Coordinates of C-alpha atoms in Angstrom, one line a residue:
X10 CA 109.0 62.7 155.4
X11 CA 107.9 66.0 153.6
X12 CA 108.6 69.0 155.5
X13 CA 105.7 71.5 155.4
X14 CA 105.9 75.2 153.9
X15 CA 107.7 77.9 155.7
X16 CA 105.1 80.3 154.5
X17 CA 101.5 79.9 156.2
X18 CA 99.8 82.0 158.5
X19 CA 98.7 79.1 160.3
X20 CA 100.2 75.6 159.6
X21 CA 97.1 73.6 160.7
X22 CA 94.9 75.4 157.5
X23 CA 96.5 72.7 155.3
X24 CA 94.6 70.2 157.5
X25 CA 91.0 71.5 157.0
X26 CA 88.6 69.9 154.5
X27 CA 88.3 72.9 152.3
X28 CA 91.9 75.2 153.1
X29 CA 91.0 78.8 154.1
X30 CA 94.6 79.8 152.1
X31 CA 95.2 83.6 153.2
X32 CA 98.7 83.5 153.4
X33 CA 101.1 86.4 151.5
X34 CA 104.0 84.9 150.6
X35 CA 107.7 86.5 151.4
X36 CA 111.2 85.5 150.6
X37 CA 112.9 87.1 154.3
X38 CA 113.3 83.4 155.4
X39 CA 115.8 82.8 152.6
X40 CA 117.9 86.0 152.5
X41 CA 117.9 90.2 152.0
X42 CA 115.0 90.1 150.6
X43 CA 112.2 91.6 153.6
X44 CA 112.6 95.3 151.2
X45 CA 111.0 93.6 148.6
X46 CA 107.0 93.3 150.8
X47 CA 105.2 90.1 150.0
X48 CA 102.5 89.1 147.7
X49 CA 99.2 87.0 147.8
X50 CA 99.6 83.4 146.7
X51 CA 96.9 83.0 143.9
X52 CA 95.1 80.1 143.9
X53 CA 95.7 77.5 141.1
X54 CA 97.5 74.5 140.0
X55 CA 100.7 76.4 140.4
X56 CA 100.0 77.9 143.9
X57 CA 102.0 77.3 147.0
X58 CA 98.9 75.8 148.4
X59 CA 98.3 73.7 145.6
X60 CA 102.4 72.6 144.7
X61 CA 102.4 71.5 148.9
X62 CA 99.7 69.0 148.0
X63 CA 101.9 67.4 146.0
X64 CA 104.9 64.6 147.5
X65 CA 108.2 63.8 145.9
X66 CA 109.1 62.6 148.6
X67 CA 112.3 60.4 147.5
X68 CA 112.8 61.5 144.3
X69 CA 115.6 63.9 143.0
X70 CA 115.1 66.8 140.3
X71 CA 118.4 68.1 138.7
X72 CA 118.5 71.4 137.4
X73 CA 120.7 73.1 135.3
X74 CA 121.0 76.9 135.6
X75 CA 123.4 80.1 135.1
X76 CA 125.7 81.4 137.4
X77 CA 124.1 83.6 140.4
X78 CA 122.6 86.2 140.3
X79 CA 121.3 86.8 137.1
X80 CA 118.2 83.5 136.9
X81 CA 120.7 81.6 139.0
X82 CA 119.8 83.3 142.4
X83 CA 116.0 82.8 141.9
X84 CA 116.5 79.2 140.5
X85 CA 118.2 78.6 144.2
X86 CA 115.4 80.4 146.1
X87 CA 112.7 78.3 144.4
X88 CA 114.2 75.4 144.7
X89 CA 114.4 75.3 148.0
X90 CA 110.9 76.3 148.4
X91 CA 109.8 73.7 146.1
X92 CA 111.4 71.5 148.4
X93 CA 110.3 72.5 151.2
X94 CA 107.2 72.0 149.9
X95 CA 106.7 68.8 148.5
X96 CA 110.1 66.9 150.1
X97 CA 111.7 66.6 146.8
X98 CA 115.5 66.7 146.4
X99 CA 116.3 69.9 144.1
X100 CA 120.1 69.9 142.7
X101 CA 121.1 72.9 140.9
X102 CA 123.8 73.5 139.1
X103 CA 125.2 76.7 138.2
X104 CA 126.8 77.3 134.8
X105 CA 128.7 80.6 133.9
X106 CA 127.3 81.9 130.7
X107 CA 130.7 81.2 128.3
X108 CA 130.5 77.5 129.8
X109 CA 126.1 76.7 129.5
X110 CA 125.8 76.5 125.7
X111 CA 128.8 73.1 126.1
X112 CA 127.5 72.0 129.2
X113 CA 123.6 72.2 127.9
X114 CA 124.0 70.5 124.8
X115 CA 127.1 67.8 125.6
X116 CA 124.0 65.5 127.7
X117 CA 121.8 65.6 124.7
X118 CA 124.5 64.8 121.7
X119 CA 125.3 61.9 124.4
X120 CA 122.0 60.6 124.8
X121 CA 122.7 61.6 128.7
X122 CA 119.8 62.4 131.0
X123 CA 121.8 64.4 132.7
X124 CA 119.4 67.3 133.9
X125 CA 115.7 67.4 134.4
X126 CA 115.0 71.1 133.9
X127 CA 116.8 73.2 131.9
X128 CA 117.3 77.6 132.5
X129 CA 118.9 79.0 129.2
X130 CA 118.8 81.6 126.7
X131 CA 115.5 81.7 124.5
X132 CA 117.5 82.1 121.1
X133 CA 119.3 78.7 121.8
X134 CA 116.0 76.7 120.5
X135 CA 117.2 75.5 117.1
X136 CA 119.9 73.7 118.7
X137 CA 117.7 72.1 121.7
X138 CA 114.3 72.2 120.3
X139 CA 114.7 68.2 119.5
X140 CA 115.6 67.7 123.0
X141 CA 112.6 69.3 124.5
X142 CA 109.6 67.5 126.5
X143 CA 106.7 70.0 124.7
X144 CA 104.4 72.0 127.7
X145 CA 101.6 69.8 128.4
X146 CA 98.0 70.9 127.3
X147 CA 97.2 71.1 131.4
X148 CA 99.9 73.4 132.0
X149 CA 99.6 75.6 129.1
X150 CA 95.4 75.9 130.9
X151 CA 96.8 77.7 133.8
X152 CA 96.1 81.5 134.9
X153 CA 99.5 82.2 134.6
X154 CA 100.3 81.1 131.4
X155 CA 97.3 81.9 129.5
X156 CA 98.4 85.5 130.7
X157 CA 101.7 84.9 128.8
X158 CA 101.4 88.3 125.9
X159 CA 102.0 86.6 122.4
X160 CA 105.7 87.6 121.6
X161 CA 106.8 85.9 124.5
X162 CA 104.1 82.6 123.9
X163 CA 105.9 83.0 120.2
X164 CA 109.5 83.0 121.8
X165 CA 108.4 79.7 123.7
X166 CA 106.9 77.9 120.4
X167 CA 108.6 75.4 117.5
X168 CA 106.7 75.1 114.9
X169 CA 102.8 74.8 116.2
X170 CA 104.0 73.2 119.6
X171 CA 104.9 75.2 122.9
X172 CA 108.6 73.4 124.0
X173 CA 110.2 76.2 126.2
X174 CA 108.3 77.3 129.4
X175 CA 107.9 81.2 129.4
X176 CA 109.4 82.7 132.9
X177 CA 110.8 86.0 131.3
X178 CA 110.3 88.5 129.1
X179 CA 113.0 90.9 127.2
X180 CA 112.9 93.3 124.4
X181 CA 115.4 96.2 123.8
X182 CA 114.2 99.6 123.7
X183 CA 114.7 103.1 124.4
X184 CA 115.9 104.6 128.1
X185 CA 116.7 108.0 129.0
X186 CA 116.7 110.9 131.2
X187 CA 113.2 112.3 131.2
X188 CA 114.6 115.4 133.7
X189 CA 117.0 116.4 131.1
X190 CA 114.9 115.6 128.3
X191 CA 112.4 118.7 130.1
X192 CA 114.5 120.8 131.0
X193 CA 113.7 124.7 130.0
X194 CA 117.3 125.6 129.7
X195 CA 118.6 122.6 127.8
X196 CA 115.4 122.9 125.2
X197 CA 116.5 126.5 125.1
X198 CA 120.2 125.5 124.1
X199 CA 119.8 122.7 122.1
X200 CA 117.6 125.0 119.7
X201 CA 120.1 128.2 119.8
X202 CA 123.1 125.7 118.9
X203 CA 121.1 123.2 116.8
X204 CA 118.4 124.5 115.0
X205 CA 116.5 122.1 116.6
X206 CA 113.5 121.9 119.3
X207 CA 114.7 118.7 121.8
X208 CA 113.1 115.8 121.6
X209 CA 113.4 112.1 122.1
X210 CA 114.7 110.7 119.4
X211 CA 112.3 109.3 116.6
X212 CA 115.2 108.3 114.4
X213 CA 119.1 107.3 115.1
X214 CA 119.8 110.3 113.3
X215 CA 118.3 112.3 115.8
X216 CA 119.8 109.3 118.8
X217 CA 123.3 110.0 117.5
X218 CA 122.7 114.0 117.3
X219 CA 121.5 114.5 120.5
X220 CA 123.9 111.8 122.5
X221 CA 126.6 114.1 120.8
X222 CA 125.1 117.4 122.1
X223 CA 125.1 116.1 125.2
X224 CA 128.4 115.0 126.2
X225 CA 131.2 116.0 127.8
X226 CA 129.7 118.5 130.2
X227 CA 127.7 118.5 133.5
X228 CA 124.3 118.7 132.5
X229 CA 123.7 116.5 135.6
X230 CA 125.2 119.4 137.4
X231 CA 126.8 116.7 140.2
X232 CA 130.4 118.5 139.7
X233 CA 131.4 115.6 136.9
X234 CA 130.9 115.3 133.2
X235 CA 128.2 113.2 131.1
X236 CA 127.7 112.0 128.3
X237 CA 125.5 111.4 125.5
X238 CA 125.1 107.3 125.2
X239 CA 125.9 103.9 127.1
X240 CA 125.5 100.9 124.6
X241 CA 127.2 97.4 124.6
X242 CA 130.2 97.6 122.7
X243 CA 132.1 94.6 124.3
X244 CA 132.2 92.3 121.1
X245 CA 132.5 88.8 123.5
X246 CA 129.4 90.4 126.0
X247 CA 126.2 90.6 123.4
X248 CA 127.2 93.5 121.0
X249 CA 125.5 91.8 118.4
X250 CA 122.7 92.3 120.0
X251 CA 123.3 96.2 120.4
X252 CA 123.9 96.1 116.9
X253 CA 120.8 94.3 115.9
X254 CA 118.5 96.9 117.8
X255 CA 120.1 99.9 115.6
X256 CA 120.2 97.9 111.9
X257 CA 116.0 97.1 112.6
X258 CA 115.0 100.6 111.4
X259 CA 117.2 100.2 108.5
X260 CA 116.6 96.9 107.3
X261 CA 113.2 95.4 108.7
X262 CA 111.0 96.6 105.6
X263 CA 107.5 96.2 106.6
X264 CA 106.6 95.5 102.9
X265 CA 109.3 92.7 102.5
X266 CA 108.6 89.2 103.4
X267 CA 110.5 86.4 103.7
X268 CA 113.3 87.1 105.9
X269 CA 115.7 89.3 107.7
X270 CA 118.9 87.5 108.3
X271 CA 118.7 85.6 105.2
X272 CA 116.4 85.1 102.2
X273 CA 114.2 82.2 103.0
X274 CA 114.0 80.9 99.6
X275 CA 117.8 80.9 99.1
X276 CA 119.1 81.6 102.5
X277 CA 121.7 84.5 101.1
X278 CA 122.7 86.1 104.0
X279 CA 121.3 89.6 104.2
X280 CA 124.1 91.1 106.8
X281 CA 125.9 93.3 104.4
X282 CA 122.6 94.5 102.9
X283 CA 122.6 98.8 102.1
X284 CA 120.9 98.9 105.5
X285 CA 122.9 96.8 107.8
X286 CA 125.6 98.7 106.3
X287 CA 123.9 102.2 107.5
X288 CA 123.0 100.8 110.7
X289 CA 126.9 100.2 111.6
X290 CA 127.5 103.8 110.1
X291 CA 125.5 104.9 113.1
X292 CA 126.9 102.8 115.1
X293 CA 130.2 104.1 114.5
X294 CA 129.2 107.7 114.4
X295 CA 127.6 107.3 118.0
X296 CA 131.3 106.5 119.6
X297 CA 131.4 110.3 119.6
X298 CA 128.8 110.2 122.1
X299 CA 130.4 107.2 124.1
X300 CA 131.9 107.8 128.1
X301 CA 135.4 107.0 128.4
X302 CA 135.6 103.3 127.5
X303 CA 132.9 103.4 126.1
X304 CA 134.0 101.5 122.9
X305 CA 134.3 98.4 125.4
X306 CA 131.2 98.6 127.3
X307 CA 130.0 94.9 128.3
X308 CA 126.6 95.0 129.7
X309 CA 127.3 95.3 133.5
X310 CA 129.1 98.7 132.3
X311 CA 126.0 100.0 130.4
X312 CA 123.6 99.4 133.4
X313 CA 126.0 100.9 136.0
X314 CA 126.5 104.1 133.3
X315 CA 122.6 104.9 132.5
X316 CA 121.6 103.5 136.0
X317 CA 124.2 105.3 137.6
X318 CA 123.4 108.6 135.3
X319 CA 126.2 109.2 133.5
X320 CA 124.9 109.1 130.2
X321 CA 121.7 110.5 129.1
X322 CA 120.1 107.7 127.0
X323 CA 120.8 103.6 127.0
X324 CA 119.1 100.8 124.9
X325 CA 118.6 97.4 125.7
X326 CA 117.3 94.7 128.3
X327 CA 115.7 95.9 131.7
X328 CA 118.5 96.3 133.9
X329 CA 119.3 99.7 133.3
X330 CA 116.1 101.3 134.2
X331 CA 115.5 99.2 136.9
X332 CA 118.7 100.2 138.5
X333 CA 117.9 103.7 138.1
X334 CA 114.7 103.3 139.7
X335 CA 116.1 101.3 142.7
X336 CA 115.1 103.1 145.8
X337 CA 118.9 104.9 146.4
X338 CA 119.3 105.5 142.8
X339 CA 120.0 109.6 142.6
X340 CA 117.8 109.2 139.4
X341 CA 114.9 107.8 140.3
X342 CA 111.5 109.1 138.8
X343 CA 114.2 110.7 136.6
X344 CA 113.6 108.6 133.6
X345 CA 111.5 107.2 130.9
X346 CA 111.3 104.6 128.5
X347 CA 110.1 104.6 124.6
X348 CA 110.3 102.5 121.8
X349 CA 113.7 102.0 120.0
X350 CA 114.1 105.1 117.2
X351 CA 113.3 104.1 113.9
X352 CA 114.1 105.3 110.3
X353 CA 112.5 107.1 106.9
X354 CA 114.7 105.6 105.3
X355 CA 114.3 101.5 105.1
X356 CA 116.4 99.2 102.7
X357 CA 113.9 97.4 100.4
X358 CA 115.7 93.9 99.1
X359 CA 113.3 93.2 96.6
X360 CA 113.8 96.0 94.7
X361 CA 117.3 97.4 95.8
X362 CA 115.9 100.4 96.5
X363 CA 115.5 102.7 99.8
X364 CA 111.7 103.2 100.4
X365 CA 110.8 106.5 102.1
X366 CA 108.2 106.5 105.2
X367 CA 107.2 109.8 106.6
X368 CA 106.3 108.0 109.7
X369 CA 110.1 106.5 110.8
X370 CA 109.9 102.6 110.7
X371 CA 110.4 101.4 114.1
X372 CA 110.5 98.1 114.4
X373 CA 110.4 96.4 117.7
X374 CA 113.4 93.9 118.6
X375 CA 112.2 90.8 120.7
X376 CA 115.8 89.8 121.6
X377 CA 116.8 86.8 123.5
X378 CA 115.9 86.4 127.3
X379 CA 116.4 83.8 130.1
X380 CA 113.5 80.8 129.1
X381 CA 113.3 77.0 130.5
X382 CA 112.9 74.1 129.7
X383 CA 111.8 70.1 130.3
X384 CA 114.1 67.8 129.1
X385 CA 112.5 64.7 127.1
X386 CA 115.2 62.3 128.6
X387 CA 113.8 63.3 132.0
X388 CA 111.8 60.0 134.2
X389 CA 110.3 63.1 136.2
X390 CA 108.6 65.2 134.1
X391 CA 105.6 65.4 136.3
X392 CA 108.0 66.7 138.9
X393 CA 109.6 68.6 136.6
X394 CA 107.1 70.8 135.0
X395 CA 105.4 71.5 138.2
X396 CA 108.2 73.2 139.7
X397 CA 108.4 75.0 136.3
X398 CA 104.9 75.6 137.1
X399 CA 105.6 77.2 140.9
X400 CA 108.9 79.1 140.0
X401 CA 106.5 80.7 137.6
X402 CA 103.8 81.3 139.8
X403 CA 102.0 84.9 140.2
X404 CA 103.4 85.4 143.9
X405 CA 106.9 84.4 143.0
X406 CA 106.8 86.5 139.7
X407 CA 105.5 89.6 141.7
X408 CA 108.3 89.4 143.7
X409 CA 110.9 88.6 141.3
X410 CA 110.3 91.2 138.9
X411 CA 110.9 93.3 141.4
X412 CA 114.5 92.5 142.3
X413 CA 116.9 93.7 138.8
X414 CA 119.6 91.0 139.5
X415 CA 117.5 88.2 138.8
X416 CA 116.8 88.6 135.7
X417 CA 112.9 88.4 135.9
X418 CA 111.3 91.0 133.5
X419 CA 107.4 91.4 132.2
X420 CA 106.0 89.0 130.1
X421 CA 102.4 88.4 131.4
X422 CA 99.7 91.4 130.8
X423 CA 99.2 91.9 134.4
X424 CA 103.0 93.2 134.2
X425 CA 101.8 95.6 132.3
X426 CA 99.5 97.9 134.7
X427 CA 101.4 100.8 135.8
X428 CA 99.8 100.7 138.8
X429 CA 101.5 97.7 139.8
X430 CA 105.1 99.7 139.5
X431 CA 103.2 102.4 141.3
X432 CA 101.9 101.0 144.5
X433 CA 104.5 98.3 144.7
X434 CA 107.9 100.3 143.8
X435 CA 106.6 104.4 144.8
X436 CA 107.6 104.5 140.4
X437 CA 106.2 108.1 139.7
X438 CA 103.2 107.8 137.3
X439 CA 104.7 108.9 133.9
X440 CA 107.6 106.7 134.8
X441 CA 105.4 103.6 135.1
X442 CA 103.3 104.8 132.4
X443 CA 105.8 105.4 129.9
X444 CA 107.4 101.6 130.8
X445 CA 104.4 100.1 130.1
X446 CA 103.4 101.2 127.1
X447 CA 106.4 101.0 125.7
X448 CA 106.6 97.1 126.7
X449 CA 102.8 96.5 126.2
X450 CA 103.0 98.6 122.3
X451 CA 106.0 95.8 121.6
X452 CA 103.4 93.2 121.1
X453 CA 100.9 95.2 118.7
X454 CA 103.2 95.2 116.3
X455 CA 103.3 93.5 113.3
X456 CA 106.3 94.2 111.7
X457 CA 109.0 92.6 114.6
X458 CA 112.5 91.6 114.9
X459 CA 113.4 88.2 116.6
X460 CA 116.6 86.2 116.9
X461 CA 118.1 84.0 114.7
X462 CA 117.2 81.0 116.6
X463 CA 118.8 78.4 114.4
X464 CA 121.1 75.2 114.4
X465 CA 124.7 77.4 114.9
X466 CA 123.5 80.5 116.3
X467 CA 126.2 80.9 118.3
X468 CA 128.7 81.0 115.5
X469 CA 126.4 82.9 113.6
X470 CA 126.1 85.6 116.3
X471 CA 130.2 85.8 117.0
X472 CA 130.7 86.1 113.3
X473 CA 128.9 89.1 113.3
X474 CA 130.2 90.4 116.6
X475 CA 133.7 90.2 115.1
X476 CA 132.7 92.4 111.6
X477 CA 131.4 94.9 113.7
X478 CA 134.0 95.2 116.2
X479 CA 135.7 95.4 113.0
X480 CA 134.5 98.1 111.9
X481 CA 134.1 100.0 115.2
X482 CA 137.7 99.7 115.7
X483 CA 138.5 101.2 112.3
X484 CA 140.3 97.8 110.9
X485 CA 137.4 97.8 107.9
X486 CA 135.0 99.6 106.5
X487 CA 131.1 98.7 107.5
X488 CA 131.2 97.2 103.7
X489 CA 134.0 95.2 103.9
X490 CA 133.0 93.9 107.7
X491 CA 129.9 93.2 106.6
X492 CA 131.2 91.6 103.7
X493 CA 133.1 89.4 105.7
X494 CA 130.3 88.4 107.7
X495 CA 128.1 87.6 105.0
X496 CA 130.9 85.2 103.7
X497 CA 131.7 83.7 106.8
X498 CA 127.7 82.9 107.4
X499 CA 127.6 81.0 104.2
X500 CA 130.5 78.7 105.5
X501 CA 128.1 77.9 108.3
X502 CA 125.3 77.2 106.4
X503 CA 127.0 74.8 103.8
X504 CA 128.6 73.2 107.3
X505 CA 125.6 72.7 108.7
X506 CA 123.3 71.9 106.1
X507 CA 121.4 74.5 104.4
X508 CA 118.1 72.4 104.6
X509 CA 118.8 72.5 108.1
X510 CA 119.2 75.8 109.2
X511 CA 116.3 76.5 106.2
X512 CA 113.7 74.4 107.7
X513 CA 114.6 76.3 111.4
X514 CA 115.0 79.9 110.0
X515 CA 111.2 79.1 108.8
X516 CA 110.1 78.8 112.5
X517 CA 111.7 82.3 112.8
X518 CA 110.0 84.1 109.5
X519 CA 107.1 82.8 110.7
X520 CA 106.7 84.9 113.7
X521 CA 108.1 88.0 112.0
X522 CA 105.4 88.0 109.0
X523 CA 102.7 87.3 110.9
X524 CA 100.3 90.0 111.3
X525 CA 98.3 90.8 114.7

């Protein structure tokens, strides 16, 4: 027999002819989570009121999802709410992130219905797309969704349909130390040494020069030393992605069509282009900058060095400014956000030549995030796309985006009022202002940077890993890396097919030429 919600104010509202719903919804029932307040359950088709009307009674809804905490730990939480409300059986599974690509796609080549609903990284959807149930028309109707900003509705579409279910949004941009960044005598030094009045950085020039300036000495004045930059290095733990946010300036010519990774037309890789090759320059240079080990920073080790504040400036997902603006964070308040820096210089590969902008091209990077999906082998899709439907729901998301280990960031314009971080997290104004706006200016532009998000990304992705460790480690020059990588890419498209990967790479050129 279904087992009603844990949630209500009053159980017996459920029983009235029209519900007088006033509940706010919490998580304290399921663990630590009383710190994080509550939030109103919005009425709608993906409500806790509405998802408790439903019964499932008897039926079982697999899930596969990664590892805990990071979308594993609110995959948990919501499924058991989910069946407490509707007396469904949820089975999760939880993957690490070396073993989910395998354990995703093994089911489908097998003609297995092995899972239901599917938690995985957005960039994956070459390989799955044909595996997808596409979002119902009803579902795509809700509040919720039609709140979704377009980079993240783009990130969920193949082709014209919608066949990943948005619950995320991530972007890499810029993080630093606003206090620093202020401070009289630091302005007053950098200028006597440099030349130069401080400034956030426009350009990765002006990133590398500053991050250098900056290290090895204790501007944080807590009796240790700091340093200029904490960026994923780790070349098994997304350092292509690091790498990808620095080449955009270089390489993502606002005036060229047609491709980024490869040339549409003839799908020649583009990787060892002038400006990739600049970009891993930079790169390189910036090791000067780098805290000890820096050369081999995963992820987890660039969070815990901005968030922890010993380095001045960090790039990529959420995580880092969220821990430093964790309640017991020594730098809370004490930092800002802005868009990644750009370049005057950009590679043009029409005509082979460097075009000059006095305004630095910066284009945004709409890297990969956590997205799900409904699997078409599934016999309960109904089931299925309604808990999709609550996990995502406007009370949940409230409170998830507000917990950094799950892995929940903005991707709904309501996420984007700084009075939101305000009220709800005691964010100081400029902090909050700064983060949205930088998040919210992401989708006005029209000259972006997605994934690959092709048949074989994953080999693409740790071909290019390996050049550039390469190259950072001294073993090869950026050319020759690059060179490497370039070759190696065309193997992978002649293995795969190169009508293949062409007619998937189109998906992707689409959403980077089109204007807004």
């Amino acid at each position: 027999m279904k087992r009603h919600a844990f949630w209500m104010t009053s159980a017996c509202a459920l029983a009235t002819a029209v519900p007088a719903f006033a509940a706010d919804i919490d998580y304290k029932a399921y663990g630590d989570y009383a710190q994080y307040g509550s939030a109103p359950d919005v009425p709608g088709a993906c409500s806790y009121e509405a998802i408790d009307a439903k019964d499932y009674s008897g039926k079982t809804l697999r899930v596969i999802t990664h590892a805990v905490p990071v979308i594993g730990e609110p995959t948990d939480l919501h499924a058991k709410q989910f069946q407490a409300l509707t007396g469904a059986q949820v089975d999760v599974v939880h993957i690490p992130f070396g073993d989910l690509y395998q354990r995703l796609m093994i089911p489908f080549q097998t003609r297995q219905a092995a899972y239901d609903v599917m938690f995985y990284p957005s960039l994956w959807i070459g390989d799955v797309q044909n595996y997808l149930q596409p979002v119902p028309a009803a579902y795509q109707e809700v509040p919720g969704m039609k709140e979704v900003t377009q980079n993240y509705r783009d990130v969920a579409t193949w082709g014209d349909q919608m066949i990943q279910y948005p619950v995320d949004g991530d972007r890499h941009y810029l993080k630093y130390r606003s206090d620093i960044f202020d401070n009289p005598e630091y302005q007053q030094r950098f200028k006597a040494e440099t030349g130069q009045d401080l400034r956030v950085p426009r350009t990765w020039e002006e990133y590398n020069a500053v991050a250098k300036f900056f290290t090895g000495w204790d501007w944080g004045k807590d009796g240790r030393g700091q340093f200029g930059s904490a960026e994923v290095t780790k070349r098994d733990d997304l350092m292509f992605s690091a790498f990808i946010s620095r080449a955009a300036a270089y390489t993502k010519n606002p005036n060229v069509k047609g491709g980024y990774f490869f040339k549409l037309d003839t799908m020649e890789p583009q990787i060892n282009n002038p400006g990739f090759v600049k970009a891993l320059e930079m790169f390189i240079d910036a090791q000067k900058a780098f805290p000890p080990g820096g050369t081999n920073f995963g992820l987890g080790d660039e969070i815990f060095s901005f968030g922890g504040g010993q380095s001045l400036m960090s790039y990529s997902w959420d995580d880092a400014f969220i821990q430093a603006q964790e309640a017991s964070s020594p730098i809370r308040n004490k930092v800002a956000a802005a868009p990644l820096p750009g370049s005057t210089q950009v590679w043009n590969r029409d005509t082979n030549v460097w075009d000059t902008f006095e305004t630095p091209n910066a284009p945004p990077y709409i890297t990969w995030g956590w997205t799900s999906a409904v699997s078409k082998a599934s016999q309960n899709q109904d089931m299925a796309f309604d808990f999709l439907c609550f996990f995502s729901n406007e009370a949940n998301t409230q409170l998830d985006l507000q917990i950094g280990r799950f892995g929940v960031n903005p991707y709904r314009t309501t996420h984007f009022d700084p009075t939101f971080w305000q009220e709800k997290l005691g964010w100081e104004a400029n902090t909050a202002k700064t983060y949205v706006d930088t998040l919210s200016g992401m989708d006005q532009s029209n000259n972006r940077v997605f994934d690959l998000r092709v048949p074989g990304v994953n080999q693409f992705m740790s071909t290019l890993a390996n050049g550039v460790a390469e190259a950072m480690a001294g073993q090869r020059s950026p050319q020759e890396a690059l060179d490497g990588v370039a070759a190696q890419w065309k193997e992978i498209v002649d293995r795969i097919g190169p009508d293949r990967v062409r007619e998937a790479y189109a998906n992707v050129v689409a959403l980077e030429d089109r204007g807004r």
